[in-house]
Every structure is written in structure tokens, then in C-alpha cells.
């Protein structure tokens, strides 16, 4: 299977290693279609900035009444948080763990499970996305 953002498979010391195109992965993970649609309906423009995270934190959580949307929106919120971090924090990048879990890795090596944080935000609003960003940006 040839999926461009995944790069190429090659053999290394008897095991198959998959190289990943970081720009392709970042582009794919930044889509966040449901979150972008919901934000747009509320007049919030998601421009991949820290300020847009603050605007998301101010939205009325109308999605909490719909269990199916809640799950998708939490996933999108986490991926959007990760997108903002990767695009604005020097040395931050996406890392895909075995099993496909996307996390953000800082230059220091510290990892953040942004999708888990997005789910927490969607369910309860705490911690705020802008607060999480500020904590990550400080490290």
C-alpha cells in the first residue's frame, strides 16, 4: 500500500521500518473538520494560532448533548491543539506511536497526548485548550 504521507517501507536489521513524511502527517492531522465547522457556525475562525484556542474555550458547549459528536469533537479538539503547538512552538512535532496514536513531542523529548486532552475539554471544558497550550509553550 502506498500512502504518500506515510513515506516508504524499508528493511533495517531484519525488521520493517516505516518512514513518515512529517509535513504530510501534519497536514492530515490538522484537518479537524467537525471542530472547524462548529467553530465557523459560531463565528470563530480557526487560524492555527494560540488566540484561536482562547476563542474555542469561550464557545458554548452545545455539543455535550450529542454523545456521537462529543467523541468526534474531542478528537478534533485534541488534534487542533496539537496542530497549534506543532506550528507555533519551536521544535515541536507530531509523533505516531505504535498502534497509530498521535502525540506531540517537544524538542526536549517530552510528549503530550493532545487527543486525550481534547476529549477532556469536550466533555468538561477543563482544562482549557489555551491553558494547555500555555503550559506546553513554556516548557
Coordinates of C-alpha atoms in Angstrom, one line a residue:
X1 CA 0.0 0.0 0.0
X2 CA 1.4 3.4 -0.9
X3 CA 0.0 6.2 1.2
X4 CA 2.1 9.3 0.5
X5 CA 2.2 10.8 4.0
X6 CA 3.4 7.6 5.4
X7 CA 6.5 7.6 3.3
X8 CA 8.4 4.4 2.4
X9 CA 8.9 1.0 4.0
X10 CA 12.4 -0.4 4.1
X11 CA 14.2 -3.2 5.9
X12 CA 16.7 -2.4 8.7
X13 CA 18.4 -5.1 10.6
X14 CA 15.7 -7.7 9.6
X15 CA 12.8 -5.5 10.7
X16 CA 10.5 -3.4 8.5
X17 CA 10.8 0.3 9.3
X18 CA 8.2 2.8 8.1
X19 CA 9.4 6.3 7.4
X20 CA 6.9 9.1 7.9
X21 CA 6.6 12.4 6.0
X22 CA 6.2 14.9 8.8
X23 CA 4.6 17.6 6.6
X24 CA 2.0 15.1 5.2
X25 CA 1.1 13.9 8.7
X26 CA 0.8 17.4 10.0
X27 CA -1.5 18.3 7.1
X28 CA -3.7 15.3 7.7
X29 CA -3.9 15.8 11.4
X30 CA -4.8 19.5 11.0
X31 CA -8.0 18.9 9.1
X32 CA -10.3 18.8 12.2
X33 CA -13.4 19.1 10.0
X34 CA -16.1 18.9 12.7
X35 CA -14.4 21.3 15.0
X36 CA -13.7 23.8 12.2
X37 CA -17.3 23.5 11.1
X38 CA -18.7 24.0 14.6
X39 CA -16.4 26.9 15.3
X40 CA -17.3 28.6 11.9
X41 CA -21.0 28.3 12.7
X42 CA -20.3 30.3 15.9
X43 CA -18.2 32.9 14.1
X44 CA -14.8 31.6 15.3
X45 CA -12.1 31.4 12.7
X46 CA -9.5 28.7 13.4
X47 CA -6.3 30.1 12.1
X48 CA -3.9 27.7 13.9
X49 CA -3.0 30.4 16.5
X50 CA -3.0 30.5 20.3
X51 CA -5.7 33.1 20.1
X52 CA -8.0 30.7 18.3
X53 CA -7.6 28.3 21.2
X54 CA -8.8 31.1 23.5
X55 CA -11.8 31.6 21.2
X56 CA -12.7 27.9 21.3
X57 CA -12.6 28.0 25.1
X58 CA -15.3 30.7 25.0
X59 CA -17.8 28.7 22.9
X60 CA -21.0 27.5 24.5
X61 CA -20.6 23.7 24.7
X62 CA -23.7 22.8 22.6
X63 CA -22.1 19.5 21.5
X64 CA -22.3 17.9 25.0
X65 CA -25.9 16.9 24.3
X66 CA -24.8 14.6 21.4
X67 CA -22.7 11.7 22.5
X68 CA -21.6 10.8 19.0
X69 CA -20.5 14.4 18.2
X70 CA -18.8 14.7 21.6
X71 CA -16.4 11.9 20.8
X72 CA -15.5 13.3 17.3
X73 CA -15.3 16.8 18.6
X74 CA -13.0 15.8 21.4
X75 CA -10.7 14.1 18.9
X76 CA -10.7 17.1 16.7
X77 CA -10.1 19.5 19.6
X78 CA -7.0 17.5 20.6
X79 CA -5.7 17.3 17.0
X80 CA -6.3 21.1 16.6
X81 CA -4.4 21.8 19.9
X82 CA -1.6 19.6 18.6
X83 CA -1.7 21.5 15.3
X84 CA -1.3 24.9 17.0
X85 CA 1.6 23.5 19.2
X86 CA 3.4 22.0 16.2
X87 CA 3.0 25.2 14.1
X88 CA 4.0 27.7 16.9
X89 CA 6.3 26.0 19.4
X90 CA 9.9 25.7 18.2
X91 CA 11.0 22.1 17.8
X92 CA 7.5 20.6 18.4
X93 CA 6.5 17.8 16.0
X94 CA 3.9 15.1 15.6
X95 CA 4.9 11.6 16.6
X96 CA 2.9 8.5 15.8
X97 CA 3.1 5.8 18.5
X98 CA 2.8 2.1 17.6
X99 CA -0.9 1.5 17.2
X100 CA -1.4 4.9 15.5
X101 CA -1.8 7.2 18.5
X102 CA -0.8 10.7 17.5
X103 CA 1.1 12.7 20.2
X104 CA 3.1 15.9 20.2
X105 CA 6.8 15.6 21.0
X106 CA 8.7 18.7 22.1
X107 CA 12.4 19.3 21.3
X108 CA 13.1 18.3 24.9
X109 CA 11.6 14.9 24.2
X110 CA 8.5 15.4 26.4
X111 CA 5.3 14.0 24.9
X112 CA 1.8 15.3 25.1
X113 CA -1.3 13.2 24.5
X114 CA -3.2 16.1 22.9
X115 CA -6.2 13.9 21.8
X116 CA -6.8 12.8 25.4
X117 CA -6.7 16.5 26.4
X118 CA -9.2 17.3 23.6
X119 CA -11.6 14.7 24.9
X120 CA -11.4 16.1 28.5
X121 CA -12.0 19.6 27.1
X122 CA -15.0 18.5 25.0
X123 CA -16.6 16.7 28.0
X124 CA -16.0 19.2 30.8
X125 CA -14.2 22.3 29.4
X126 CA -11.3 21.7 31.8
X127 CA -8.5 22.1 31.3
X128 CA -9.0 24.9 28.7
X129 CA -7.2 24.4 25.4
X130 CA -5.5 27.8 25.8
X131 CA -4.2 26.8 29.2
X132 CA -2.8 23.6 27.9
X133 CA -1.1 25.4 25.1
X134 CA 0.4 27.9 27.6
X135 CA 1.8 25.1 29.7
X136 CA 3.4 23.4 26.7
X137 CA 4.7 26.6 25.2
X138 CA 6.5 27.4 28.5
X139 CA 8.5 24.1 28.5

